[in-house]
Amino acid sequence: MTVKPASFERPISSPELFEPDRANPHIAKATELRDLFARDAIDRDQAGGRPEEQIRLLKESGLVNLLIPGEFGGIGERYSTAMRIVREFAKVDGSLGHLFGYHFSPLQNAINSGPDAHARDLLRRSAAGRWFWGNTSNSFSKSLFGRREADGVVLNGFRPFASGSHVADYLLVGWEDEETNARSIAYIPPTRAGVTIANDWDGIGQRQTGSGRVFYKDVKIHADEIVPERQRDPIALLAPLQQQSVLLNVFIGSAQGALIAARNYTVTKSRPWIFSGVERHQDDPWIKRQYGELWIKVQAATALADRALRAVDAVYEKGQDLTEGDRGTAAIAVASANVLAGRVALEVTSEIFEVMGARSAVRPYGLDRFWRNVRIHTLHNPAEYKTRNVGTWFLTGEYPEPGIFQ
């Protein structure tokens, strides 16, 4: 029989832990969905596959249109609001936090591409249909190539780490030219002839993200679907900061959720150690001290993440007036927050077992999912190079060169 722990329900007399500001109606709606997602998060994590019901609820809520400007039928919220919702979902389900955050990557690309007539049409259709977006544009894998033809390009190959492709209404695809190796992107439906979504992700964490492979066999990309190349457009240079913000807020939400779940387990289920001299586990000075340290670490990481969100909002508001210094300042804020968020999330999601006790480390409680999700997500984003970027800036004043991860 599967144990159904109330991992996100607060015991009586619990302090408010990492609760968002529900004055924003979109965040209020997200917290309602978060609590729904929590009910079967453990079972879904262990099963993997497609979170189809959860994506349906997201689409019905309208939150998928959060960042689409009002002129195209969307909500037109600030980027930070989307990232705060990523945190809420990651508190109970890292996969849904990941999927929701990355859903906005293709949309932001279209929003910030001018947008041209094709992008405007896509944004209107996406808002009207409440599309959920997936990604097949992994930039490290030179495994998908395009052959130019008079009226477009024909793609052959595959892309790995195709997050969201298994539940997507539309896809962002990136490829290299088979002759020049030049990179291009386009937006296409997943039903396009020759596209096969393998849904073969089998990682230890982020089990429902669909981050496996998508295969392309003689897939036709029409000329008017290819996104025009932008020459050092200032706003285009913010895409890496947007993607890194998704990662760091998945880390923050996971750390917060793990700490909440651990506290609830400790005060309702943990038994005191035989030599502790106390009747309740939470009265042990060791347990109090360790929870105090975990709380402080997560509070610090959250504060730095909030600072990074303010920095990203500020540079988006600059628009075409964005300067190299504006962008660099935001890049340092995001890198700093990312390093601390990943480090703290790994520590918290591992150390909670020490304070909960041996009986907590069984599969039915599903408390290991927090560590597994963070562990696999941090591997895509080595903290070492972000730390070096921050150190270089601190010593020399030089900002990171805009690139895929910085």
Coordinates of C-alpha atoms in Angstrom, one line a residue:
M1 CA 0.0 0.0 0.0
T2 CA 1.4 3.4 -0.9
V3 CA 1.9 5.8 2.0
K4 CA 0.3 9.2 1.3
P5 CA 2.3 11.7 3.4
A6 CA 1.0 15.2 3.6
S7 CA 4.3 16.5 2.5
F8 CA 3.1 20.1 1.9
E9 CA 0.3 20.4 4.5
R10 CA 1.4 22.4 7.5
P11 CA 0.9 20.9 10.9
I12 CA -1.0 22.9 13.5
S13 CA 0.9 26.0 14.8
S14 CA 3.3 25.9 11.9
P15 CA 4.9 29.2 11.0
E16 CA 4.3 30.5 7.5
L17 CA 7.1 29.0 5.5
F18 CA 8.2 30.7 2.3
E19 CA 4.7 31.7 1.4
P20 CA 4.4 34.0 -1.7
D21 CA 2.4 37.2 -1.9
R22 CA -1.1 36.1 -2.9
A23 CA -2.1 39.7 -3.6
N24 CA -1.0 39.0 -7.2
P25 CA -3.9 36.9 -8.6
H26 CA -1.7 34.9 -10.8
I27 CA 0.5 33.8 -7.9
A28 CA -2.7 33.1 -5.9
K29 CA -3.9 30.8 -8.7
A30 CA -0.4 29.1 -8.9
T31 CA -0.5 28.3 -5.2
E32 CA -3.9 26.6 -5.7
L33 CA -2.4 24.5 -8.5
R34 CA 0.7 23.8 -6.4
D35 CA -1.5 22.3 -3.7
L36 CA -3.3 20.2 -6.3
F37 CA 0.0 19.0 -7.8
A38 CA 1.3 18.0 -4.4
R39 CA -1.4 15.4 -3.9
D40 CA 0.1 13.0 -6.4
A41 CA 3.6 14.4 -6.9
I42 CA 5.2 11.4 -5.3
D43 CA 3.4 8.8 -7.5
R44 CA 4.0 10.8 -10.6
D45 CA 7.7 11.2 -9.9
Q46 CA 8.1 7.5 -9.4
A47 CA 6.1 6.7 -12.6
G48 CA 7.7 9.3 -14.9
G49 CA 6.0 9.9 -18.2
R50 CA 3.7 12.7 -19.1
P51 CA 2.0 15.0 -16.6
E52 CA -0.9 15.4 -18.9
E53 CA -3.6 16.3 -16.3
Q54 CA -1.3 18.9 -14.7
I55 CA -0.5 20.5 -18.1
R56 CA -4.3 20.6 -18.8
L57 CA -4.8 22.4 -15.5
L58 CA -2.1 24.9 -16.3
K59 CA -3.6 25.7 -19.7
E60 CA -7.1 26.1 -18.3
S61 CA -5.7 28.5 -15.6
G62 CA -4.4 30.8 -18.3
L63 CA -1.0 30.9 -16.6
V64 CA 0.7 29.6 -19.9
N65 CA -0.1 33.1 -21.3
L66 CA 1.5 34.9 -18.4
L67 CA 4.3 36.6 -20.4
I68 CA 2.6 37.1 -23.7
P69 CA 1.9 40.8 -24.1
G70 CA -1.7 42.0 -23.9
E71 CA -1.6 43.2 -27.5
F72 CA -1.4 39.6 -28.6
G73 CA -4.1 38.3 -26.2
G74 CA -1.8 37.4 -23.3
I75 CA -1.5 38.6 -19.7
G76 CA 1.6 40.7 -20.0
E77 CA 3.1 40.0 -16.6
R78 CA 6.7 40.7 -15.5
Y79 CA 9.2 37.9 -16.0
S80 CA 9.8 37.7 -12.2
T81 CA 6.1 36.6 -11.7
A82 CA 6.7 33.6 -13.9
M83 CA 9.8 32.7 -12.0
R84 CA 8.0 33.0 -8.6
I85 CA 5.5 30.5 -9.9
V86 CA 8.3 28.2 -11.0
R87 CA 9.4 28.2 -7.3
E88 CA 5.9 27.4 -6.1
F89 CA 5.6 24.4 -8.4
A90 CA 9.1 23.2 -7.6
K91 CA 8.2 23.2 -3.9
V92 CA 6.2 20.0 -4.6
D93 CA 7.3 18.9 -8.1
G94 CA 10.5 19.9 -9.7
S95 CA 9.4 18.6 -13.1
L96 CA 6.5 20.9 -13.3
G97 CA 8.6 23.9 -12.1
H98 CA 11.1 23.0 -14.9
L99 CA 8.4 22.6 -17.6
F100 CA 6.6 25.8 -16.7
G101 CA 9.7 27.8 -16.7
Y102 CA 11.1 26.4 -20.0
H103 CA 7.7 26.8 -21.6
F104 CA 8.4 30.5 -21.7
S105 CA 11.8 30.3 -23.5
P106 CA 10.3 30.0 -27.0
L107 CA 7.7 32.6 -26.2
Q108 CA 10.3 35.1 -24.9
N109 CA 12.3 34.5 -28.1
A110 CA 9.3 35.3 -30.2
I111 CA 8.3 38.3 -28.0
N112 CA 11.8 39.7 -28.2
S113 CA 12.4 39.1 -31.9
G114 CA 10.8 42.4 -32.9
P115 CA 8.5 40.6 -33.2
D116 CA 8.2 40.0 -36.9
A117 CA 4.9 39.2 -38.6
H118 CA 5.4 35.4 -38.2
A119 CA 6.2 35.8 -34.5
R120 CA 3.2 38.1 -34.0
D121 CA 0.9 35.5 -35.6
L122 CA 2.4 32.7 -33.4
L123 CA 1.9 34.8 -30.3
R124 CA -1.7 35.5 -31.1
R125 CA -2.4 31.8 -31.9
S126 CA -0.5 30.6 -28.8
A127 CA -2.5 33.0 -26.5
A128 CA -5.8 32.0 -28.1
G129 CA -5.1 28.3 -27.9
R130 CA -3.3 28.5 -24.6
W131 CA -0.5 26.5 -26.1
F132 CA 2.2 24.8 -24.0
W133 CA 5.6 25.0 -25.6
G134 CA 8.5 22.5 -25.8
N135 CA 12.1 22.8 -26.7
T136 CA 14.3 20.8 -29.2
S137 CA 17.2 23.3 -29.5
N138 CA 20.0 21.9 -27.4
S139 CA 23.1 23.8 -28.4
F140 CA 25.7 21.4 -27.3
S141 CA 24.6 18.4 -29.3
K142 CA 25.6 18.8 -33.0
S143 CA 23.2 16.0 -34.0
L144 CA 20.6 17.8 -36.0
F145 CA 21.4 19.2 -39.4
G146 CA 19.6 21.1 -42.1
R147 CA 19.9 20.9 -45.9
R148 CA 19.0 24.1 -47.6
E149 CA 16.4 24.0 -50.4
A150 CA 14.8 26.7 -52.5
D151 CA 11.8 27.0 -50.3
G152 CA 13.3 26.2 -46.9
V153 CA 15.3 23.6 -45.1
V154 CA 15.0 19.8 -44.6
L155 CA 16.1 18.5 -41.2
N156 CA 17.6 15.1 -40.3
G157 CA 19.0 13.9 -37.0
F158 CA 17.9 14.3 -33.4
R159 CA 18.0 16.6 -30.4
P160 CA 18.5 15.4 -26.8
F161 CA 17.4 17.1 -23.6
A162 CA 14.1 18.1 -25.4
S163 CA 12.3 19.3 -22.2
G164 CA 8.5 19.7 -22.6
S165 CA 8.4 18.1 -26.1
H166 CA 6.3 15.2 -24.9
V167 CA 3.4 17.6 -23.8
A168 CA 4.0 20.4 -26.3
D169 CA 1.4 22.1 -28.6
Y170 CA 4.3 23.8 -30.4
L171 CA 8.1 23.3 -30.5
L172 CA 11.2 25.5 -30.8
V173 CA 13.7 23.6 -33.0
G174 CA 17.4 24.5 -33.5
W175 CA 19.8 23.0 -36.0
E176 CA 23.1 23.4 -37.8
D177 CA 23.5 23.9 -41.5
E178 CA 25.1 20.7 -42.9
E179 CA 27.6 22.8 -45.0
T180 CA 28.4 25.9 -43.0
N181 CA 27.5 24.7 -39.5
A182 CA 25.6 28.0 -39.0
R183 CA 22.9 27.7 -36.4
S184 CA 19.2 28.5 -37.1
I185 CA 15.9 28.1 -35.2
A186 CA 12.2 27.8 -36.1
Y187 CA 8.9 27.2 -34.5
I188 CA 6.9 24.2 -35.7
P189 CA 4.0 21.9 -34.6
P190 CA 5.1 18.6 -33.1
T191 CA 2.7 16.9 -35.5
R192 CA 4.9 17.9 -38.5
A193 CA 5.6 14.9 -40.8
G194 CA 8.9 13.2 -39.9
V195 CA 9.0 14.4 -36.2
T196 CA 9.2 11.6 -33.7
I197 CA 9.1 12.4 -30.0
A198 CA 10.7 9.5 -28.3
N199 CA 9.9 10.5 -24.7
D200 CA 12.8 8.3 -23.6
W201 CA 14.1 10.4 -20.7
D202 CA 15.3 8.0 -17.9
G203 CA 17.2 10.3 -15.6
I204 CA 17.3 9.9 -11.8
G205 CA 15.4 13.1 -11.4
Q206 CA 13.1 15.5 -13.2
R207 CA 11.2 12.4 -14.1
Q208 CA 8.3 14.0 -15.9
T209 CA 10.1 16.7 -18.0
G210 CA 10.3 14.7 -21.2
S211 CA 14.0 15.6 -21.5
G212 CA 14.8 12.8 -23.8
R213 CA 15.2 12.8 -27.6
V214 CA 13.2 14.1 -30.5
F215 CA 14.1 12.6 -33.9
Y216 CA 13.8 14.4 -37.3
K217 CA 13.5 12.5 -40.5
D218 CA 13.3 14.6 -43.7
V219 CA 11.3 17.3 -41.8
K220 CA 10.4 20.3 -43.9
I221 CA 11.0 23.7 -42.4
H222 CA 9.4 26.4 -44.6
A223 CA 11.4 29.6 -45.3
D224 CA 8.9 31.8 -43.5
E225 CA 9.2 29.6 -40.3
I226 CA 12.9 30.3 -39.9
V227 CA 13.6 33.0 -37.3
P228 CA 15.7 35.9 -38.9
E229 CA 19.1 36.2 -37.4
R230 CA 19.5 39.2 -35.1
Q231 CA 22.8 41.1 -35.0
R232 CA 23.7 41.6 -31.4
D233 CA 20.2 42.8 -30.5
P234 CA 20.5 43.8 -26.8
I235 CA 17.3 42.1 -25.8
A236 CA 18.4 38.9 -27.5
L237 CA 21.4 38.8 -25.2
L238 CA 19.1 38.3 -22.2
A239 CA 17.9 34.8 -23.3
P240 CA 20.7 33.1 -21.3
L241 CA 19.8 35.1 -18.1
Q242 CA 16.2 34.0 -18.6
Q243 CA 17.2 30.3 -18.9
Q244 CA 19.5 30.5 -15.9
S245 CA 16.7 32.1 -13.9
V246 CA 14.5 29.1 -14.5
L247 CA 17.3 26.8 -13.2
L248 CA 18.0 28.8 -10.1
N249 CA 14.3 29.1 -9.2
V250 CA 13.8 25.4 -9.5
F251 CA 16.7 25.1 -7.0
I252 CA 15.1 27.6 -4.7
G253 CA 11.7 26.0 -4.8
S254 CA 13.1 22.5 -4.3
A255 CA 15.1 23.6 -1.3
Q256 CA 12.1 25.4 0.2
G257 CA 9.8 22.4 -0.4
A258 CA 12.2 19.9 1.0
L259 CA 12.6 21.9 4.2
I260 CA 8.9 22.3 4.6
A261 CA 8.3 18.6 4.0
A262 CA 11.1 17.6 6.4
R263 CA 9.8 19.9 9.2
N264 CA 6.3 18.4 8.8
Y265 CA 7.8 14.9 9.0
T266 CA 9.9 15.7 12.0
V267 CA 7.1 17.2 14.1
T268 CA 4.6 14.4 13.2
K269 CA 6.6 11.2 12.7
S270 CA 10.2 11.4 13.8
R271 CA 11.2 9.6 17.1
P272 CA 13.9 10.9 19.4
W273 CA 17.3 9.2 19.5
I274 CA 17.6 6.8 22.5
F275 CA 20.4 8.9 24.0
S276 CA 18.9 12.3 23.4
G277 CA 17.2 12.6 26.8
V278 CA 14.1 14.2 25.2
E279 CA 10.6 12.9 24.6
R280 CA 10.0 14.6 21.4
H281 CA 12.5 14.6 18.5
Q282 CA 12.0 18.3 17.8
D283 CA 13.2 19.1 21.4
D284 CA 16.6 17.7 20.8
P285 CA 19.2 20.6 20.7
W286 CA 21.0 18.9 17.8
I287 CA 17.8 18.9 15.7
K288 CA 17.0 22.5 16.6
R289 CA 20.5 23.6 15.7
Q290 CA 20.5 21.8 12.3
Y291 CA 17.1 23.0 11.3
G292 CA 18.2 26.5 12.3
E293 CA 21.1 26.3 10.0
L294 CA 19.1 24.9 7.1
W295 CA 16.5 27.6 7.5
I296 CA 19.2 30.3 7.5
K297 CA 20.8 28.9 4.3
V298 CA 17.5 28.7 2.4
Q299 CA 16.6 32.2 3.5
A300 CA 19.9 33.6 2.3
A301 CA 19.6 31.8 -1.1
T302 CA 16.0 33.0 -1.5
A303 CA 17.1 36.6 -0.8
L304 CA 19.8 36.4 -3.5
A305 CA 17.4 34.8 -5.9
D306 CA 14.9 37.7 -5.3
R307 CA 17.7 40.2 -6.0
A308 CA 18.4 38.4 -9.3
L309 CA 14.7 38.5 -10.3
R310 CA 14.7 42.3 -9.7
A311 CA 17.8 42.6 -11.8
V312 CA 16.3 40.7 -14.8
D313 CA 13.0 42.6 -14.6
A314 CA 15.1 45.8 -14.7
V315 CA 17.0 44.9 -17.8
Y316 CA 13.9 43.8 -19.7
E317 CA 12.3 47.1 -18.9
K318 CA 15.3 48.8 -20.5
G319 CA 14.3 47.4 -23.9
Q320 CA 16.5 48.6 -26.8
D321 CA 18.1 51.1 -24.4
L322 CA 19.9 48.2 -22.7
T323 CA 23.6 48.8 -22.3
E324 CA 26.5 46.4 -21.9
G325 CA 26.8 47.5 -18.3
D326 CA 23.1 46.9 -17.6
R327 CA 23.3 43.4 -19.0
G328 CA 26.5 42.6 -17.2
T329 CA 25.2 43.7 -13.9
A330 CA 22.2 41.4 -14.3
A331 CA 24.4 38.6 -15.4
I332 CA 26.5 38.8 -12.2
A333 CA 23.3 38.9 -10.1
V334 CA 21.9 35.8 -11.8
A335 CA 25.2 33.9 -11.7
S336 CA 25.7 34.7 -8.0
A337 CA 22.2 33.6 -7.1
N338 CA 22.5 30.5 -9.3
V339 CA 25.7 29.3 -7.5
L340 CA 24.3 29.8 -4.0
A341 CA 20.8 28.3 -4.9
G342 CA 22.3 25.1 -6.3
R343 CA 24.8 24.7 -3.5
V344 CA 22.1 25.2 -0.8
A345 CA 19.5 23.1 -2.5
L346 CA 22.0 20.2 -2.7
E347 CA 22.9 20.6 1.0
V348 CA 19.3 20.9 2.2
T349 CA 17.8 18.1 0.1
S350 CA 20.5 15.7 1.4
E351 CA 20.8 16.8 5.1
I352 CA 17.0 16.6 5.8
F353 CA 17.4 12.9 6.1
E354 CA 19.8 13.3 9.0
V355 CA 17.2 15.2 11.0
M356 CA 14.2 13.2 10.0
G357 CA 15.7 9.8 10.8
A358 CA 16.0 6.4 9.2
R359 CA 12.3 5.7 8.7
S360 CA 12.0 8.8 6.4
A361 CA 14.3 7.3 3.7
V362 CA 11.8 4.9 2.2
R363 CA 10.3 5.2 -1.3
P364 CA 6.6 5.6 -0.3
Y365 CA 7.4 9.0 1.4
G366 CA 9.2 10.2 -1.8
L367 CA 11.4 12.6 0.1
D368 CA 14.3 11.6 -2.1
R369 CA 12.8 13.3 -5.1
F370 CA 13.9 16.7 -4.0
W371 CA 17.6 15.7 -3.9
R372 CA 17.3 13.7 -7.2
N373 CA 15.7 16.6 -9.0
V374 CA 18.3 19.1 -7.8
R375 CA 21.2 16.8 -8.4
I376 CA 20.4 16.1 -12.0
H377 CA 19.4 19.8 -12.7
T378 CA 22.6 21.2 -11.3
L379 CA 24.7 18.9 -13.6
H380 CA 23.4 20.9 -16.5
N381 CA 24.8 24.1 -15.1
P382 CA 28.3 23.8 -13.5
A383 CA 28.6 26.3 -10.7
E384 CA 32.4 26.4 -11.1
Y385 CA 32.3 28.6 -14.2
K386 CA 29.7 31.0 -12.8
T387 CA 31.8 31.4 -9.7
R388 CA 34.8 32.2 -11.9
N389 CA 32.8 34.8 -13.8
V390 CA 31.7 36.5 -10.6
G391 CA 35.3 36.4 -9.3
T392 CA 36.7 37.8 -12.5
W393 CA 34.2 40.7 -12.4
F394 CA 35.0 41.3 -8.7
L395 CA 38.7 41.5 -9.4
T396 CA 38.7 43.3 -12.8
G397 CA 35.3 44.8 -13.4
E398 CA 34.9 42.6 -16.5
Y399 CA 31.4 41.3 -17.2
P400 CA 30.9 37.7 -18.6
E401 CA 30.9 37.5 -22.3
P402 CA 27.3 36.9 -23.4
G403 CA 26.9 33.2 -24.3
I404 CA 24.7 30.2 -23.9
F405 CA 25.0 29.9 -20.1
Q406 CA 26.1 33.4 -19.1

